[in-house]
Short mmCIF file of C-alpha atoms in Angstrom, two decimals:
data_model
loop_
_atom_site.label_atom_id
_atom_site.label_comp_id
_atom_site.label_asym_id
_atom_site.label_seq_id
_atom_site.Cartn_x
_atom_site.Cartn_y
_atom_site.Cartn_z
CA ALA A 1 -8.04 -21.00 13.99
CA GLN A 2 -10.03 -20.24 10.91
CA LYS A 3 -10.54 -22.65 8.05
CA VAL A 4 -12.38 -22.69 4.73
CA THR A 5 -13.32 -25.90 2.96
CA GLN A 6 -14.35 -26.16 -0.66
CA ALA A 7 -14.95 -29.86 -1.07
CA GLN A 8 -15.59 -29.72 -4.81
CA THR A 9 -12.23 -29.69 -6.54
CA GLU A 10 -13.66 -29.58 -10.03
CA ILE A 11 -17.15 -29.28 -11.52
CA SER A 12 -17.99 -29.67 -15.17
CA VAL A 13 -21.41 -28.77 -16.58
CA VAL A 14 -22.91 -27.99 -19.93
CA GLU A 15 -23.71 -24.41 -20.77
CA LYS A 16 -27.07 -23.11 -19.47
CA GLU A 17 -27.13 -25.52 -16.55
CA ASP A 18 -27.34 -24.16 -13.02
CA VAL A 19 -24.38 -24.92 -10.76
CA THR A 20 -23.75 -24.48 -7.04
CA LEU A 21 -20.32 -24.14 -5.49
CA ASP A 22 -20.11 -25.14 -1.84
CA CYS A 23 -18.16 -23.38 0.90
CA VAL A 24 -17.99 -24.38 4.55
CA TYR A 25 -16.06 -22.32 7.08
CA GLU A 26 -14.80 -22.56 10.65
CA THR A 27 -14.14 -19.66 12.99
CA ARG A 28 -14.35 -18.96 16.71
CA ASP A 29 -15.12 -15.28 16.22
CA THR A 30 -18.66 -13.95 16.28
CA THR A 31 -17.79 -11.17 13.84
CA TYR A 32 -16.31 -12.30 10.55
CA TYR A 33 -16.53 -11.68 6.84
CA LEU A 34 -16.96 -14.04 3.93
CA PHE A 35 -15.86 -13.44 0.36
CA TRP A 36 -15.95 -15.06 -3.05
CA TYR A 37 -13.27 -14.43 -5.66
CA LYS A 38 -13.02 -15.57 -9.27
CA GLN A 39 -9.73 -16.49 -10.94
CA PRO A 40 -10.16 -16.81 -14.72
CA PRO A 41 -7.54 -18.57 -16.87
CA SER A 42 -5.69 -15.26 -17.24
CA GLY A 43 -4.79 -15.54 -13.55
CA GLU A 44 -6.04 -12.40 -11.87
CA LEU A 45 -8.23 -12.55 -8.77
CA VAL A 46 -11.56 -10.78 -9.15
CA PHE A 47 -13.69 -9.84 -6.16
CA LEU A 48 -17.32 -11.02 -6.41
CA ILE A 49 -19.02 -10.53 -3.05
CA ARG A 50 -18.48 -9.76 0.63
CA ARG A 51 -20.82 -10.79 3.46
CA ASN A 52 -20.58 -10.01 7.17
CA SER A 53 -21.54 -12.52 9.84
CA PHE A 54 -24.56 -10.63 11.16
CA ASP A 55 -26.31 -10.27 7.84
CA GLU A 56 -27.75 -13.57 6.67
CA GLN A 57 -29.78 -12.15 3.82
CA ASN A 58 -29.23 -13.97 0.60
CA GLU A 59 -28.00 -11.92 -2.30
CA ILE A 60 -28.66 -12.02 -6.01
CA SER A 61 -26.66 -10.22 -8.68
CA GLY A 62 -27.76 -11.07 -12.18
CA ARG A 63 -27.11 -14.78 -12.74
CA TYR A 64 -25.16 -15.03 -9.47
CA SER A 65 -26.68 -15.72 -6.07
CA TRP A 66 -25.26 -16.46 -2.65
CA ASN A 67 -26.80 -18.40 0.23
CA PHE A 68 -25.34 -17.69 3.69
CA GLN A 69 -26.42 -19.99 6.53
CA LYS A 70 -24.77 -19.54 9.91
CA SER A 71 -26.49 -22.65 11.27
CA THR A 72 -24.48 -24.83 8.91
CA SER A 73 -21.47 -22.46 8.56
CA SER A 74 -21.94 -22.38 4.83
CA PHE A 75 -21.74 -19.70 2.17
CA ASN A 76 -22.71 -21.29 -1.13
CA PHE A 77 -22.56 -19.69 -4.56
CA THR A 78 -24.98 -20.49 -7.38
CA ILE A 79 -24.63 -19.57 -11.02
CA THR A 80 -27.88 -19.74 -12.95
CA ALA A 81 -27.87 -20.46 -16.68
CA SER A 82 -24.11 -20.88 -16.77
CA GLN A 83 -22.05 -19.55 -19.65
CA VAL A 84 -18.66 -20.51 -21.04
CA VAL A 85 -17.26 -17.22 -19.72
CA ASP A 86 -18.02 -18.43 -16.20
CA SER A 87 -15.26 -21.03 -16.53
CA ALA A 88 -12.71 -20.20 -13.84
CA VAL A 89 -11.46 -21.20 -10.42
CA TYR A 90 -13.67 -19.81 -7.67
CA PHE A 91 -12.34 -19.19 -4.18
CA CYS A 92 -14.25 -18.75 -0.96
CA ALA A 93 -12.41 -16.80 1.76
CA LEU A 94 -12.86 -15.75 5.38
CA SER A 95 -11.46 -12.96 7.52
CA GLU A 96 -12.03 -12.07 11.14
CA LEU A 97 -12.47 -8.58 12.51
CA THR A 98 -9.25 -7.19 13.94
CA PHE A 99 -10.68 -3.98 15.31
CA VAL A 100 -13.39 -1.54 14.30
CA GLY A 101 -12.21 1.62 12.61
CA GLY A 102 -8.79 0.24 11.84
CA GLY A 103 -7.16 -1.86 9.22
CA ALA A 104 -8.33 -5.10 7.74
CA ASP A 105 -7.34 -8.68 8.48
CA GLY A 106 -5.84 -11.16 6.06
CA LEU A 107 -7.92 -13.67 4.14
CA THR A 108 -7.97 -17.41 4.69
CA PHE A 109 -8.79 -19.02 1.36
CA GLY A 110 -10.31 -22.37 0.49
CA LYS A 111 -8.51 -24.53 -2.07
CA GLY A 112 -10.83 -23.38 -4.81
CA THR A 113 -13.31 -25.06 -7.16
CA HIS A 114 -12.37 -25.32 -10.81
CA LEU A 115 -15.58 -24.74 -12.78
CA ILE A 116 -15.66 -25.87 -16.38
CA ILE A 117 -18.59 -24.81 -18.53
CA GLN A 118 -18.75 -26.81 -21.73
CA PRO A 119 -20.45 -25.32 -24.80
CA ASP B 1 -8.83 4.26 -11.74
CA ALA B 2 -5.52 2.47 -11.36
CA GLY B 3 -5.66 -0.84 -9.58
CA VAL B 4 -2.94 -2.53 -7.56
CA ILE B 5 0.25 -2.51 -9.60
CA GLN B 6 2.83 -5.25 -9.23
CA SER B 7 6.23 -5.55 -10.85
CA PRO B 8 7.75 -7.45 -12.43
CA ARG B 9 5.03 -9.61 -13.99
CA HIS B 10 7.47 -12.45 -14.52
CA GLU B 11 10.81 -13.17 -12.93
CA VAL B 12 13.15 -16.02 -13.73
CA THR B 13 16.35 -16.27 -11.77
CA GLU B 14 18.85 -18.78 -10.49
CA MET B 15 18.89 -20.29 -7.06
CA GLY B 16 20.78 -18.19 -4.56
CA GLN B 17 19.97 -14.86 -6.17
CA GLU B 18 18.13 -12.08 -4.40
CA VAL B 19 14.60 -11.43 -5.65
CA THR B 20 12.62 -8.24 -5.03
CA LEU B 21 8.93 -8.00 -5.81
CA ARG B 22 7.24 -4.61 -5.83
CA CYS B 23 3.73 -3.41 -5.19
CA LYS B 24 1.89 -0.11 -5.46
CA PRO B 25 -1.48 -0.25 -3.68
CA ILE B 26 -4.59 1.63 -4.68
CA SER B 27 -4.38 5.23 -3.54
CA GLY B 28 -6.24 5.77 -0.28
CA HIS B 29 -6.15 2.13 0.79
CA ASN B 30 -4.56 1.71 4.20
CA SER B 31 -4.15 -2.07 4.28
CA LEU B 32 -1.71 -4.04 2.12
CA PHE B 33 -1.33 -7.80 1.86
CA TRP B 34 1.14 -10.22 0.28
CA TYR B 35 -0.08 -13.69 -0.74
CA ARG B 36 1.58 -16.66 -2.42
CA GLN B 37 -0.19 -19.16 -4.69
CA THR B 38 1.13 -22.65 -5.41
CA MET B 39 -0.54 -25.80 -6.66
CA MET B 40 0.28 -27.66 -3.47
CA ARG B 41 -0.67 -25.07 -0.86
CA GLY B 42 -3.14 -22.85 -2.68
CA LEU B 43 -3.39 -19.18 -1.71
CA GLU B 44 -1.53 -18.33 1.49
CA LEU B 45 -1.26 -15.05 3.36
CA LEU B 46 2.38 -14.14 3.91
CA ILE B 47 2.22 -10.77 5.67
CA TYR B 48 0.01 -7.72 5.91
CA PHE B 49 0.36 -4.08 6.82
CA ASN B 50 -2.09 -1.57 8.22
CA ASN B 51 -1.08 2.08 7.87
CA ASN B 52 2.41 0.95 6.77
CA VAL B 53 2.93 -1.06 9.96
CA PRO B 54 3.41 -4.84 9.71
CA ILE B 55 0.61 -6.51 11.67
CA ASP B 56 1.04 -10.23 11.10
CA ASP B 57 4.03 -11.89 9.46
CA SER B 58 3.34 -15.39 10.77
CA GLY B 59 2.82 -16.60 7.20
CA MET B 60 6.32 -15.69 6.08
CA PRO B 61 7.89 -19.09 5.49
CA GLU B 62 11.46 -18.42 6.55
CA ASP B 63 13.95 -15.74 7.48
CA ARG B 64 14.89 -15.62 3.83
CA PHE B 65 11.66 -13.69 3.26
CA SER B 66 11.26 -10.06 4.29
CA ALA B 67 8.75 -7.34 3.49
CA LYS B 68 8.74 -3.60 3.91
CA MET B 69 6.33 -0.76 3.42
CA PRO B 70 8.32 2.47 3.62
CA ASN B 71 5.32 4.62 2.69
CA ALA B 72 1.63 4.36 1.85
CA SER B 73 2.23 3.90 -1.87
CA PHE B 74 4.94 1.26 -2.02
CA SER B 75 5.82 -2.15 -0.63
CA THR B 76 8.47 -4.74 -1.38
CA LEU B 77 8.76 -8.46 -0.75
CA LYS B 78 12.33 -9.72 -0.81
CA ILE B 79 13.69 -13.27 -0.93
CA GLN B 80 17.36 -13.72 -0.18
CA PRO B 81 18.71 -16.22 -1.03
CA SER B 82 16.06 -17.66 -3.32
CA GLU B 83 15.41 -21.41 -3.65
CA PRO B 84 13.52 -23.46 -6.27
CA ARG B 85 10.71 -24.15 -3.78
CA ASP B 86 10.00 -20.40 -3.70
CA SER B 87 8.65 -20.66 -7.25
CA ALA B 88 5.05 -19.47 -7.16
CA VAL B 89 2.75 -16.63 -8.11
CA TYR B 90 3.00 -13.80 -5.60
CA PHE B 91 0.00 -11.50 -5.25
CA CYS B 92 -0.22 -8.13 -3.62
CA ALA B 93 -3.62 -6.81 -2.52
CA SER B 94 -4.88 -3.66 -0.89
CA SER B 95 -8.10 -2.64 0.83
CA PRO B 96 -9.60 0.42 2.46
CA GLY B 97 -9.37 -1.44 5.73
CA GLY B 98 -12.05 -1.20 8.37
CA GLY B 99 -14.77 1.38 8.75
CA GLU B 100 -16.41 2.98 11.74
CA SER B 101 -18.68 0.04 12.43
CA ARG B 102 -18.73 -3.74 12.29
CA GLU B 103 -20.76 -3.49 9.11
CA GLU B 104 -17.95 -1.55 7.47
CA GLY B 105 -15.14 -3.75 8.74
CA ASN B 106 -12.76 -5.72 6.53
CA GLN B 107 -13.60 -4.24 3.17
CA PRO B 108 -12.84 -6.31 0.04
CA GLN B 109 -9.25 -6.73 -0.98
CA HIS B 110 -8.31 -5.80 -4.53
CA PHE B 111 -5.53 -7.85 -6.06
CA GLY B 112 -2.76 -7.03 -8.46
CA ASP B 113 -2.11 -9.23 -11.47
CA GLY B 114 0.61 -11.12 -9.61
CA THR B 115 4.28 -11.85 -10.17
CA ARG B 116 5.10 -15.29 -11.55
CA LEU B 117 8.41 -16.23 -9.98
CA SER B 118 10.54 -19.12 -11.22
CA ILE B 119 13.71 -20.07 -9.39
CA LEU B 120 15.92 -22.39 -11.41
#
């Protein structure tokens, strides 16, 4: 069975601070995919990044960066120089490969981390 | 480009009534998912379809819940009869599905704005 743990329920920082959101996952599959989604106060779910299990390269996109480490089953998300607009609930999610060339598999979500950026 | 479209955005009804939630996926996407979000249980997968065929409905809580996808551009989630504990935000999502390689598998899911359901 697959599982995603986001141990930080809520994080509050002052604007311009760096903040890291932790994500630890469990799966028995060797091929799997990891995702981060953002849910702002308006409620929609916004896709941020997708990573597959055989690509451990870290990724940077503007102020966002992601650190994927298979050895510790972690996929952490760092926001550099945080801004008030970053305030949201962030979800880490996992899916396993059903079959190549076919449809996708459902996502298993963590409980989310509520990030509060204070001005 | 149009995203995933869900209707209604809000639904308030009395216990025992039938509720139907609707979803139009992004054109060209061959996978469709229904999720439920509550404070207690977070985001849960209810059911998903690949090429209009239900693949896994193990997340559907009870026989009161049913979902259909009669064609590639439309899906419904029905609750009959509804109960107060069904109150939640229901999300529909779609994705292009898998590609021709492991690298292309399980593409990102794009979510609709959700239906906020309140059962009185």
